[in-house]
């Protein structure tokens, strides 16, 4: 009986300690609901977006262009890059384009050097470039697996290493990692892609923790993990037939709103 009484008392004490915390959390949520946090201005910020020639990268560039950011657009597809740049210029943004192969570390480093010399220090980096091959493990070529990791993961290391030093020095910047729901839930016939996106999510988490450990409070991080998107990859007949996926594709406009909110 004494033991039961002691347990009950401990439970009541724990509950009493928890109640104030719950009240504070509820009040904080209530305040945020009616008084949302003021969005920071990105006007004049140098925003670098990889994979800007189509899809998520292209529409993200459009949104930053509307906010008067100074855009640095990277893509391996020159034609797609020029189309994105033309629209961004029409929205009033200053735009610089670089044809960059994000599977090539030296190309990334040399292009980053040009950006810093000709334009300035990047303060918002959107690691968006990605590739996807849809086939089973044995049908996926070794070179395709390597390229998936080079673009979807390793490129994040190289771009971040190239630009984060200035952000840390100024205690100001933002790193955006475009991952995928496939970085949390695996999908058959997307083995290489999902594995690379799990790694991208891990990169984001580890980078966030490292910045916190270094007490770099002004450099923020955001990780996007959307469902499959209505881009050229998913619309391609050979891709869509191969994907063992029955969910609804996410609209790009919804994702871009989330991206800008996160930044």
mmCIF file with all atom_site columns, C-alpha atoms in Angstrom, residues 47-239:
data_model
loop_
_atom_site.group_PDB
_atom_site.id
_atom_site.type_symbol
_atom_site.label_atom_id
_atom_site.label_alt_id
_atom_site.label_comp_id
_atom_site.label_asym_id
_atom_site.label_entity_id
_atom_site.label_seq_id
_atom_site.pdbx_PDB_ins_code
_atom_site.Cartn_x
_atom_site.Cartn_y
_atom_site.Cartn_z
_atom_site.occupancy
_atom_site.B_iso_or_equiv
_atom_site.pdbx_formal_charge
_atom_site.auth_seq_id
_atom_site.auth_comp_id
_atom_site.auth_asym_id
_atom_site.auth_atom_id
_atom_site.pdbx_PDB_model_num
ATOM 1   C CA . UNK A 1 47  ? 20.500 33.231 -53.762 1.00 0.00 ? 47  UNK A CA 1
ATOM 2   C CA . UNK A 1 48  ? 22.127 30.258 -55.479 1.00 0.00 ? 48  UNK A CA 1
ATOM 3   C CA . UNK A 1 49  ? 19.821 27.497 -56.725 1.00 0.00 ? 49  UNK A CA 1
ATOM 4   C CA . UNK A 1 50  ? 21.151 24.263 -58.194 1.00 0.00 ? 50  UNK A CA 1
ATOM 5   C CA . UNK A 1 51  ? 19.035 22.396 -60.731 1.00 0.00 ? 51  UNK A CA 1
ATOM 6   C CA . UNK A 1 52  ? 17.293 25.637 -61.705 1.00 0.00 ? 52  UNK A CA 1
ATOM 7   C CA . UNK A 1 53  ? 16.609 24.580 -65.296 1.00 0.00 ? 53  UNK A CA 1
ATOM 8   C CA . UNK A 1 54  ? 13.269 22.933 -64.585 1.00 0.00 ? 54  UNK A CA 1
ATOM 9   C CA . UNK A 1 55  ? 10.842 21.696 -61.940 1.00 0.00 ? 55  UNK A CA 1
ATOM 10  C CA . UNK A 1 56  ? 11.309 22.662 -58.300 1.00 0.00 ? 56  UNK A CA 1
ATOM 11  C CA . UNK A 1 57  ? 14.461 24.674 -58.992 1.00 0.00 ? 57  UNK A CA 1
ATOM 12  C CA . UNK A 1 58  ? 12.805 26.720 -61.723 1.00 0.00 ? 58  UNK A CA 1
ATOM 13  C CA . UNK A 1 59  ? 9.703  27.647 -59.718 1.00 0.00 ? 59  UNK A CA 1
ATOM 14  C CA . UNK A 1 60  ? 11.796 28.337 -56.618 1.00 0.00 ? 60  UNK A CA 1
ATOM 15  C CA . UNK A 1 61  ? 13.816 30.781 -58.726 1.00 0.00 ? 61  UNK A CA 1
ATOM 16  C CA . UNK A 1 62  ? 10.590 32.496 -59.826 1.00 0.00 ? 62  UNK A CA 1
ATOM 17  C CA . UNK A 1 63  ? 9.510  32.960 -56.207 1.00 0.00 ? 63  UNK A CA 1
ATOM 18  C CA . UNK A 1 64  ? 12.853 34.439 -55.166 1.00 0.00 ? 64  UNK A CA 1
ATOM 19  C CA . UNK A 1 65  ? 12.782 36.677 -58.247 1.00 0.00 ? 65  UNK A CA 1
ATOM 20  C CA . UNK A 1 66  ? 9.460  38.140 -57.076 1.00 0.00 ? 66  UNK A CA 1
ATOM 21  C CA . UNK A 1 67  ? 11.118 38.970 -53.751 1.00 0.00 ? 67  UNK A CA 1
ATOM 22  C CA . UNK A 1 68  ? 13.954 40.828 -55.515 1.00 0.00 ? 68  UNK A CA 1
ATOM 23  C CA . UNK A 1 69  ? 16.691 38.397 -54.615 1.00 0.00 ? 69  UNK A CA 1
ATOM 24  C CA . UNK A 1 70  ? 19.899 38.413 -56.677 1.00 0.00 ? 70  UNK A CA 1
ATOM 25  C CA . UNK A 1 71  ? 19.785 35.018 -58.370 1.00 0.00 ? 71  UNK A CA 1
ATOM 26  C CA . UNK A 1 72  ? 22.637 32.691 -59.279 1.00 0.00 ? 72  UNK A CA 1
ATOM 27  C CA . UNK A 1 73  ? 21.214 29.773 -61.240 1.00 0.00 ? 73  UNK A CA 1
ATOM 28  C CA . UNK A 1 74  ? 23.053 26.506 -61.856 1.00 0.00 ? 74  UNK A CA 1
ATOM 29  C CA . UNK A 1 75  ? 22.024 23.653 -64.121 1.00 0.00 ? 75  UNK A CA 1
ATOM 30  C CA . UNK A 1 76  ? 23.599 21.226 -66.554 1.00 0.00 ? 76  UNK A CA 1
ATOM 31  C CA . UNK A 1 77  ? 20.844 22.008 -69.090 1.00 0.00 ? 77  UNK A CA 1
ATOM 32  C CA . UNK A 1 78  ? 21.762 25.303 -70.768 1.00 0.00 ? 78  UNK A CA 1
ATOM 33  C CA . UNK A 1 79  ? 18.456 25.664 -72.635 1.00 0.00 ? 79  UNK A CA 1
ATOM 34  C CA . UNK A 1 80  ? 16.357 25.109 -69.510 1.00 0.00 ? 80  UNK A CA 1
ATOM 35  C CA . UNK A 1 81  ? 18.601 27.459 -67.566 1.00 0.00 ? 81  UNK A CA 1
ATOM 36  C CA . UNK A 1 82  ? 18.145 30.249 -70.109 1.00 0.00 ? 82  UNK A CA 1
ATOM 37  C CA . UNK A 1 83  ? 14.363 29.820 -70.027 1.00 0.00 ? 83  UNK A CA 1
ATOM 38  C CA . UNK A 1 84  ? 14.321 30.126 -66.234 1.00 0.00 ? 84  UNK A CA 1
ATOM 39  C CA . UNK A 1 85  ? 16.630 33.152 -66.327 1.00 0.00 ? 85  UNK A CA 1
ATOM 40  C CA . UNK A 1 86  ? 14.481 34.952 -68.907 1.00 0.00 ? 86  UNK A CA 1
ATOM 41  C CA . UNK A 1 87  ? 11.352 34.600 -66.772 1.00 0.00 ? 87  UNK A CA 1
ATOM 42  C CA . UNK A 1 88  ? 13.210 35.712 -63.622 1.00 0.00 ? 88  UNK A CA 1
ATOM 43  C CA . UNK A 1 89  ? 14.535 38.793 -65.403 1.00 0.00 ? 89  UNK A CA 1
ATOM 44  C CA . UNK A 1 90  ? 10.984 39.543 -66.512 1.00 0.00 ? 90  UNK A CA 1
ATOM 45  C CA . UNK A 1 91  ? 10.000 39.502 -62.837 1.00 0.00 ? 91  UNK A CA 1
ATOM 46  C CA . UNK A 1 92  ? 12.592 42.189 -62.147 1.00 0.00 ? 92  UNK A CA 1
ATOM 47  C CA . UNK A 1 93  ? 15.412 40.117 -60.689 1.00 0.00 ? 93  UNK A CA 1
ATOM 48  C CA . UNK A 1 94  ? 19.101 40.352 -61.453 1.00 0.00 ? 94  UNK A CA 1
ATOM 49  C CA . UNK A 1 95  ? 20.141 36.931 -62.729 1.00 0.00 ? 95  UNK A CA 1
ATOM 50  C CA . UNK A 1 96  ? 23.437 35.146 -63.336 1.00 0.00 ? 96  UNK A CA 1
ATOM 51  C CA . UNK A 1 97  ? 23.579 31.709 -64.965 1.00 0.00 ? 97  UNK A CA 1
ATOM 52  C CA . UNK A 1 98  ? 26.244 29.010 -64.861 1.00 0.00 ? 98  UNK A CA 1
ATOM 53  C CA . UNK A 1 99  ? 26.180 25.692 -66.699 1.00 0.00 ? 99  UNK A CA 1
ATOM 54  C CA . UNK A 1 100 ? 27.383 23.341 -63.974 1.00 0.00 ? 100 UNK A CA 1
ATOM 55  C CA . UNK A 1 101 ? 27.553 19.559 -63.739 1.00 0.00 ? 101 UNK A CA 1
ATOM 56  C CA . UNK A 1 102 ? 26.633 18.865 -60.114 1.00 0.00 ? 102 UNK A CA 1
ATOM 57  C CA . UNK A 1 103 ? 27.968 15.317 -60.401 1.00 0.00 ? 103 UNK A CA 1
ATOM 58  C CA . UNK A 1 104 ? 31.448 16.796 -60.877 1.00 0.00 ? 104 UNK A CA 1
ATOM 59  C CA . UNK A 1 105 ? 33.130 18.089 -57.719 1.00 0.00 ? 105 UNK A CA 1
ATOM 60  C CA . UNK A 1 106 ? 35.777 20.126 -59.544 1.00 0.00 ? 106 UNK A CA 1
ATOM 61  C CA . UNK A 1 107 ? 33.134 21.767 -61.732 1.00 0.00 ? 107 UNK A CA 1
ATOM 62  C CA . UNK A 1 108 ? 31.242 22.761 -58.582 1.00 0.00 ? 108 UNK A CA 1
ATOM 63  C CA . UNK A 1 109 ? 34.344 24.199 -56.905 1.00 0.00 ? 109 UNK A CA 1
ATOM 64  C CA . UNK A 1 110 ? 35.512 26.122 -59.983 1.00 0.00 ? 110 UNK A CA 1
ATOM 65  C CA . UNK A 1 111 ? 32.017 27.533 -60.586 1.00 0.00 ? 111 UNK A CA 1
ATOM 66  C CA . UNK A 1 112 ? 31.732 28.512 -56.919 1.00 0.00 ? 112 UNK A CA 1
ATOM 67  C CA . UNK A 1 113 ? 35.044 30.353 -57.204 1.00 0.00 ? 113 UNK A CA 1
ATOM 68  C CA . UNK A 1 114 ? 33.701 32.317 -60.193 1.00 0.00 ? 114 UNK A CA 1
ATOM 69  C CA . UNK A 1 115 ? 30.496 33.172 -58.330 1.00 0.00 ? 115 UNK A CA 1
ATOM 70  C CA . UNK A 1 116 ? 32.409 34.560 -55.353 1.00 0.00 ? 116 UNK A CA 1
ATOM 71  C CA . UNK A 1 117 ? 34.798 36.536 -57.561 1.00 0.00 ? 117 UNK A CA 1
ATOM 72  C CA . UNK A 1 118 ? 32.231 37.955 -59.998 1.00 0.00 ? 118 UNK A CA 1
ATOM 73  C CA . UNK A 1 119 ? 29.080 38.310 -57.876 1.00 0.00 ? 119 UNK A CA 1
ATOM 74  C CA . UNK A 1 120 ? 29.846 38.011 -54.175 1.00 0.00 ? 120 UNK A CA 1
ATOM 75  C CA . UNK A 1 121 ? 29.182 35.755 -51.210 1.00 0.00 ? 121 UNK A CA 1
ATOM 76  C CA . UNK A 1 122 ? 26.119 33.535 -51.476 1.00 0.00 ? 122 UNK A CA 1
ATOM 77  C CA . UNK A 1 123 ? 23.829 33.992 -48.470 1.00 0.00 ? 123 UNK A CA 1
ATOM 78  C CA . UNK A 1 124 ? 21.035 31.575 -49.432 1.00 0.00 ? 124 UNK A CA 1
ATOM 79  C CA . UNK A 1 125 ? 21.967 28.204 -50.939 1.00 0.00 ? 125 UNK A CA 1
ATOM 80  C CA . UNK A 1 126 ? 19.241 25.922 -52.297 1.00 0.00 ? 126 UNK A CA 1
ATOM 81  C CA . UNK A 1 127 ? 20.647 22.435 -52.911 1.00 0.00 ? 127 UNK A CA 1
ATOM 82  C CA . UNK A 1 128 ? 17.978 21.238 -55.304 1.00 0.00 ? 128 UNK A CA 1
ATOM 83  C CA . UNK A 1 129 ? 19.699 19.436 -58.201 1.00 0.00 ? 129 UNK A CA 1
ATOM 84  C CA . UNK A 1 130 ? 18.702 15.794 -58.364 1.00 0.00 ? 130 UNK A CA 1
ATOM 85  C CA . UNK A 1 131 ? 18.457 12.741 -60.586 1.00 0.00 ? 131 UNK A CA 1
ATOM 86  C CA . UNK A 1 132 ? 16.285 9.633  -60.405 1.00 0.00 ? 132 UNK A CA 1
ATOM 87  C CA . UNK A 1 133 ? 16.535 6.268  -62.142 1.00 0.00 ? 133 UNK A CA 1
ATOM 88  C CA . UNK A 1 134 ? 13.585 3.899  -61.817 1.00 0.00 ? 134 UNK A CA 1
ATOM 89  C CA . UNK A 1 135 ? 14.480 0.234  -62.027 1.00 0.00 ? 135 UNK A CA 1
ATOM 90  C CA . UNK A 1 136 ? 15.236 -2.686 -59.758 1.00 0.00 ? 136 UNK A CA 1
ATOM 91  C CA . UNK A 1 137 ? 18.665 -3.111 -58.192 1.00 0.00 ? 137 UNK A CA 1
ATOM 92  C CA . UNK A 1 138 ? 20.089 -5.388 -60.889 1.00 0.00 ? 138 UNK A CA 1
ATOM 93  C CA . UNK A 1 139 ? 18.728 -3.329 -63.787 1.00 0.00 ? 139 UNK A CA 1
ATOM 94  C CA . UNK A 1 140 ? 20.217 -0.130 -62.379 1.00 0.00 ? 140 UNK A CA 1
ATOM 95  C CA . UNK A 1 141 ? 23.654 0.404  -63.888 1.00 0.00 ? 141 UNK A CA 1
ATOM 96  C CA . UNK A 1 142 ? 26.611 1.018  -61.568 1.00 0.00 ? 142 UNK A CA 1
ATOM 97  C CA . UNK A 1 143 ? 27.235 4.378  -63.238 1.00 0.00 ? 143 UNK A CA 1
ATOM 98  C CA . UNK A 1 144 ? 23.618 5.388  -62.564 1.00 0.00 ? 144 UNK A CA 1
ATOM 99  C CA . UNK A 1 145 ? 23.941 4.526  -58.868 1.00 0.00 ? 145 UNK A CA 1
ATOM 100 C CA . UNK A 1 146 ? 27.153 6.543  -58.645 1.00 0.00 ? 146 UNK A CA 1
ATOM 101 C CA . UNK A 1 147 ? 25.611 9.535  -60.404 1.00 0.00 ? 147 UNK A CA 1
ATOM 102 C CA . UNK A 1 148 ? 22.551 9.421  -58.136 1.00 0.00 ? 148 UNK A CA 1
ATOM 103 C CA . UNK A 1 149 ? 24.742 9.796  -55.065 1.00 0.00 ? 149 UNK A CA 1
ATOM 104 C CA . UNK A 1 150 ? 27.055 12.337 -56.702 1.00 0.00 ? 150 UNK A CA 1
ATOM 105 C CA . UNK A 1 151 ? 24.173 14.682 -57.548 1.00 0.00 ? 151 UNK A CA 1
ATOM 106 C CA . UNK A 1 152 ? 21.676 13.958 -54.758 1.00 0.00 ? 152 UNK A CA 1
ATOM 107 C CA . UNK A 1 153 ? 24.126 13.844 -51.841 1.00 0.00 ? 153 UNK A CA 1
ATOM 108 C CA . UNK A 1 154 ? 27.781 14.589 -52.527 1.00 0.00 ? 154 UNK A CA 1
ATOM 109 C CA . UNK A 1 155 ? 26.981 17.811 -54.394 1.00 0.00 ? 155 UNK A CA 1
ATOM 110 C CA . UNK A 1 156 ? 25.420 19.091 -51.149 1.00 0.00 ? 156 UNK A CA 1
ATOM 111 C CA . UNK A 1 157 ? 28.765 18.639 -49.412 1.00 0.00 ? 157 UNK A CA 1
ATOM 112 C CA . UNK A 1 158 ? 30.717 20.417 -52.147 1.00 0.00 ? 158 UNK A CA 1
ATOM 113 C CA . UNK A 1 159 ? 28.356 23.399 -52.529 1.00 0.00 ? 159 UNK A CA 1
ATOM 114 C CA . UNK A 1 160 ? 28.004 23.818 -48.775 1.00 0.00 ? 160 UNK A CA 1
ATOM 115 C CA . UNK A 1 161 ? 31.773 23.645 -48.236 1.00 0.00 ? 161 UNK A CA 1
ATOM 116 C CA . UNK A 1 162 ? 32.221 26.226 -50.987 1.00 0.00 ? 162 UNK A CA 1
ATOM 117 C CA . UNK A 1 163 ? 29.779 28.803 -49.613 1.00 0.00 ? 163 UNK A CA 1
ATOM 118 C CA . UNK A 1 164 ? 29.163 28.261 -45.905 1.00 0.00 ? 164 UNK A CA 1
ATOM 119 C CA . UNK A 1 165 ? 32.457 29.774 -44.698 1.00 0.00 ? 165 UNK A CA 1
ATOM 120 C CA . UNK A 1 166 ? 31.313 33.296 -45.618 1.00 0.00 ? 166 UNK A CA 1
ATOM 121 C CA . UNK A 1 167 ? 27.919 32.650 -44.028 1.00 0.00 ? 167 UNK A CA 1
ATOM 122 C CA . UNK A 1 168 ? 29.581 31.556 -40.787 1.00 0.00 ? 168 UNK A CA 1
ATOM 123 C CA . UNK A 1 169 ? 31.934 34.531 -40.842 1.00 0.00 ? 169 UNK A CA 1
ATOM 124 C CA . UNK A 1 170 ? 28.995 36.926 -41.259 1.00 0.00 ? 170 UNK A CA 1
ATOM 125 C CA . UNK A 1 171 ? 26.749 34.840 -38.980 1.00 0.00 ? 171 UNK A CA 1
ATOM 126 C CA . UNK A 1 172 ? 24.112 35.171 -41.667 1.00 0.00 ? 172 UNK A CA 1
ATOM 127 C CA . UNK A 1 173 ? 22.840 32.691 -44.234 1.00 0.00 ? 173 UNK A CA 1
ATOM 128 C CA . UNK A 1 174 ? 20.532 29.818 -45.044 1.00 0.00 ? 174 UNK A CA 1
ATOM 129 C CA . UNK A 1 175 ? 21.116 26.318 -46.440 1.00 0.00 ? 175 UNK A CA 1
ATOM 130 C CA . UNK A 1 176 ? 18.096 24.627 -48.018 1.00 0.00 ? 176 UNK A CA 1
ATOM 131 C CA . UNK A 1 177 ? 18.253 20.870 -48.614 1.00 0.00 ? 177 UNK A CA 1
ATOM 132 C CA . UNK A 1 178 ? 15.694 19.592 -51.103 1.00 0.00 ? 178 UNK A CA 1
ATOM 133 C CA . UNK A 1 179 ? 15.261 15.938 -50.140 1.00 0.00 ? 179 UNK A CA 1
ATOM 134 C CA . UNK A 1 180 ? 12.104 13.849 -50.542 1.00 0.00 ? 180 UNK A CA 1
ATOM 135 C CA . UNK A 1 181 ? 9.491  11.774 -48.756 1.00 0.00 ? 181 UNK A CA 1
ATOM 136 C CA . UNK A 1 182 ? 11.673 9.014  -50.184 1.00 0.00 ? 182 UNK A CA 1
ATOM 137 C CA . UNK A 1 183 ? 14.240 10.103 -47.600 1.00 0.00 ? 183 UNK A CA 1
ATOM 138 C CA . UNK A 1 184 ? 11.951 8.802  -44.854 1.00 0.00 ? 184 UNK A CA 1
ATOM 139 C CA . UNK A 1 185 ? 9.929  6.028  -46.520 1.00 0.00 ? 185 UNK A CA 1
ATOM 140 C CA . UNK A 1 186 ? 11.468 3.680  -49.073 1.00 0.00 ? 186 UNK A CA 1
ATOM 141 C CA . UNK A 1 187 ? 9.808  2.891  -52.398 1.00 0.00 ? 187 UNK A CA 1
ATOM 142 C CA . UNK A 1 188 ? 10.435 -0.244 -54.511 1.00 0.00 ? 188 UNK A CA 1
ATOM 143 C CA . UNK A 1 189 ? 12.324 0.286  -57.782 1.00 0.00 ? 189 UNK A CA 1
ATOM 144 C CA . UNK A 1 190 ? 13.757 3.560  -56.450 1.00 0.00 ? 190 UNK A CA 1
ATOM 145 C CA . UNK A 1 191 ? 16.491 1.966  -54.370 1.00 0.00 ? 191 UNK A CA 1
ATOM 146 C CA . UNK A 1 192 ? 19.320 4.310  -55.347 1.00 0.00 ? 192 UNK A CA 1
ATOM 147 C CA . UNK A 1 193 ? 17.098 7.399  -55.231 1.00 0.00 ? 193 UNK A CA 1
ATOM 148 C CA . UNK A 1 194 ? 15.615 6.650  -51.800 1.00 0.00 ? 194 UNK A CA 1
ATOM 149 C CA . UNK A 1 195 ? 19.026 5.740  -50.382 1.00 0.00 ? 195 UNK A CA 1
ATOM 150 C CA . UNK A 1 196 ? 20.443 9.046  -51.619 1.00 0.00 ? 196 UNK A CA 1
ATOM 151 C CA . UNK A 1 197 ? 17.527 10.996 -50.137 1.00 0.00 ? 197 UNK A CA 1
ATOM 152 C CA . UNK A 1 198 ? 17.916 9.264  -46.761 1.00 0.00 ? 198 UNK A CA 1
ATOM 153 C CA . UNK A 1 199 ? 21.522 10.469 -46.920 1.00 0.00 ? 199 UNK A CA 1
ATOM 154 C CA . UNK A 1 200 ? 20.408 14.014 -47.838 1.00 0.00 ? 200 UNK A CA 1
ATOM 155 C CA . UNK A 1 201 ? 18.117 14.121 -44.789 1.00 0.00 ? 201 UNK A CA 1
ATOM 156 C CA . UNK A 1 202 ? 21.014 12.902 -42.651 1.00 0.00 ? 202 UNK A CA 1
ATOM 157 C CA . UNK A 1 203 ? 23.258 15.585 -44.134 1.00 0.00 ? 203 UNK A CA 1
ATOM 158 C CA . UNK A 1 204 ? 20.730 18.266 -43.202 1.00 0.00 ? 204 UNK A CA 1
ATOM 159 C CA . UNK A 1 205 ? 20.333 16.999 -39.628 1.00 0.00 ? 205 UNK A CA 1
ATOM 160 C CA . UNK A 1 206 ? 24.070 16.652 -39.039 1.00 0.00 ? 206 UNK A CA 1
ATOM 161 C CA . UNK A 1 207 ? 24.778 20.096 -40.519 1.00 0.00 ? 207 UNK A CA 1
ATOM 162 C CA . UNK A 1 208 ? 22.094 21.654 -38.321 1.00 0.00 ? 208 UNK A CA 1
ATOM 163 C CA . UNK A 1 209 ? 23.571 20.014 -35.218 1.00 0.00 ? 209 UNK A CA 1
ATOM 164 C CA . UNK A 1 210 ? 27.102 21.033 -36.174 1.00 0.00 ? 210 UNK A CA 1
ATOM 165 C CA . UNK A 1 211 ? 26.118 24.697 -36.593 1.00 0.00 ? 211 UNK A CA 1
ATOM 166 C CA . UNK A 1 212 ? 24.398 24.567 -33.202 1.00 0.00 ? 212 UNK A CA 1
ATOM 167 C CA . UNK A 1 213 ? 27.478 23.007 -31.585 1.00 0.00 ? 213 UNK A CA 1
ATOM 168 C CA . UNK A 1 214 ? 29.613 25.788 -33.076 1.00 0.00 ? 214 UNK A CA 1
ATOM 169 C CA . UNK A 1 215 ? 27.077 28.350 -31.790 1.00 0.00 ? 215 UNK A CA 1
ATOM 170 C CA . UNK A 1 216 ? 26.535 29.771 -35.280 1.00 0.00 ? 216 UNK A CA 1
ATOM 171 C CA . UNK A 1 217 ? 23.054 31.118 -34.606 1.00 0.00 ? 217 UNK A CA 1
ATOM 172 C CA . UNK A 1 218 ? 22.662 33.227 -37.748 1.00 0.00 ? 218 UNK A CA 1
ATOM 173 C CA . UNK A 1 219 ? 23.044 30.445 -40.316 1.00 0.00 ? 219 UNK A CA 1
ATOM 174 C CA . UNK A 1 220 ? 19.738 28.619 -40.622 1.00 0.00 ? 220 UNK A CA 1
ATOM 175 C CA . UNK A 1 221 ? 18.839 25.327 -42.290 1.00 0.00 ? 221 UNK A CA 1
ATOM 176 C CA . UNK A 1 222 ? 15.691 23.985 -43.923 1.00 0.00 ? 222 UNK A CA 1
ATOM 177 C CA . UNK A 1 223 ? 14.995 20.503 -45.283 1.00 0.00 ? 223 UNK A CA 1
ATOM 178 C CA . UNK A 1 224 ? 12.150 19.856 -47.732 1.00 0.00 ? 224 UNK A CA 1
ATOM 179 C CA . UNK A 1 225 ? 10.804 16.314 -47.945 1.00 0.00 ? 225 UNK A CA 1
ATOM 180 C CA . UNK A 1 226 ? 7.881  16.522 -50.372 1.00 0.00 ? 226 UNK A CA 1
ATOM 181 C CA . UNK A 1 227 ? 5.865  13.719 -51.862 1.00 0.00 ? 227 UNK A CA 1
ATOM 182 C CA . UNK A 1 228 ? 6.514  13.004 -55.537 1.00 0.00 ? 228 UNK A CA 1
ATOM 183 C CA . UNK A 1 229 ? 6.205  16.204 -57.556 1.00 0.00 ? 229 UNK A CA 1
ATOM 184 C CA . UNK A 1 230 ? 4.646  17.049 -60.915 1.00 0.00 ? 230 UNK A CA 1
ATOM 185 C CA . UNK A 1 231 ? 7.981  17.520 -62.721 1.00 0.00 ? 231 UNK A CA 1
ATOM 186 C CA . UNK A 1 232 ? 9.471  16.084 -65.882 1.00 0.00 ? 232 UNK A CA 1
ATOM 187 C CA . UNK A 1 233 ? 10.832 13.087 -63.973 1.00 0.00 ? 233 UNK A CA 1
ATOM 188 C CA . UNK A 1 234 ? 7.443  11.859 -62.789 1.00 0.00 ? 234 UNK A CA 1
ATOM 189 C CA . UNK A 1 235 ? 5.529  12.875 -65.921 1.00 0.00 ? 235 UNK A CA 1
ATOM 190 C CA . UNK A 1 236 ? 7.908  10.854 -68.079 1.00 0.00 ? 236 UNK A CA 1
ATOM 191 C CA . UNK A 1 237 ? 5.987  7.681  -69.093 1.00 0.00 ? 237 UNK A CA 1
ATOM 192 C CA . UNK A 1 238 ? 8.917  5.342  -68.493 1.00 0.00 ? 238 UNK A CA 1
ATOM 193 C CA . UNK A 1 239 ? 9.355  6.789  -65.004 1.00 0.00 ? 239 UNK A CA 1
#
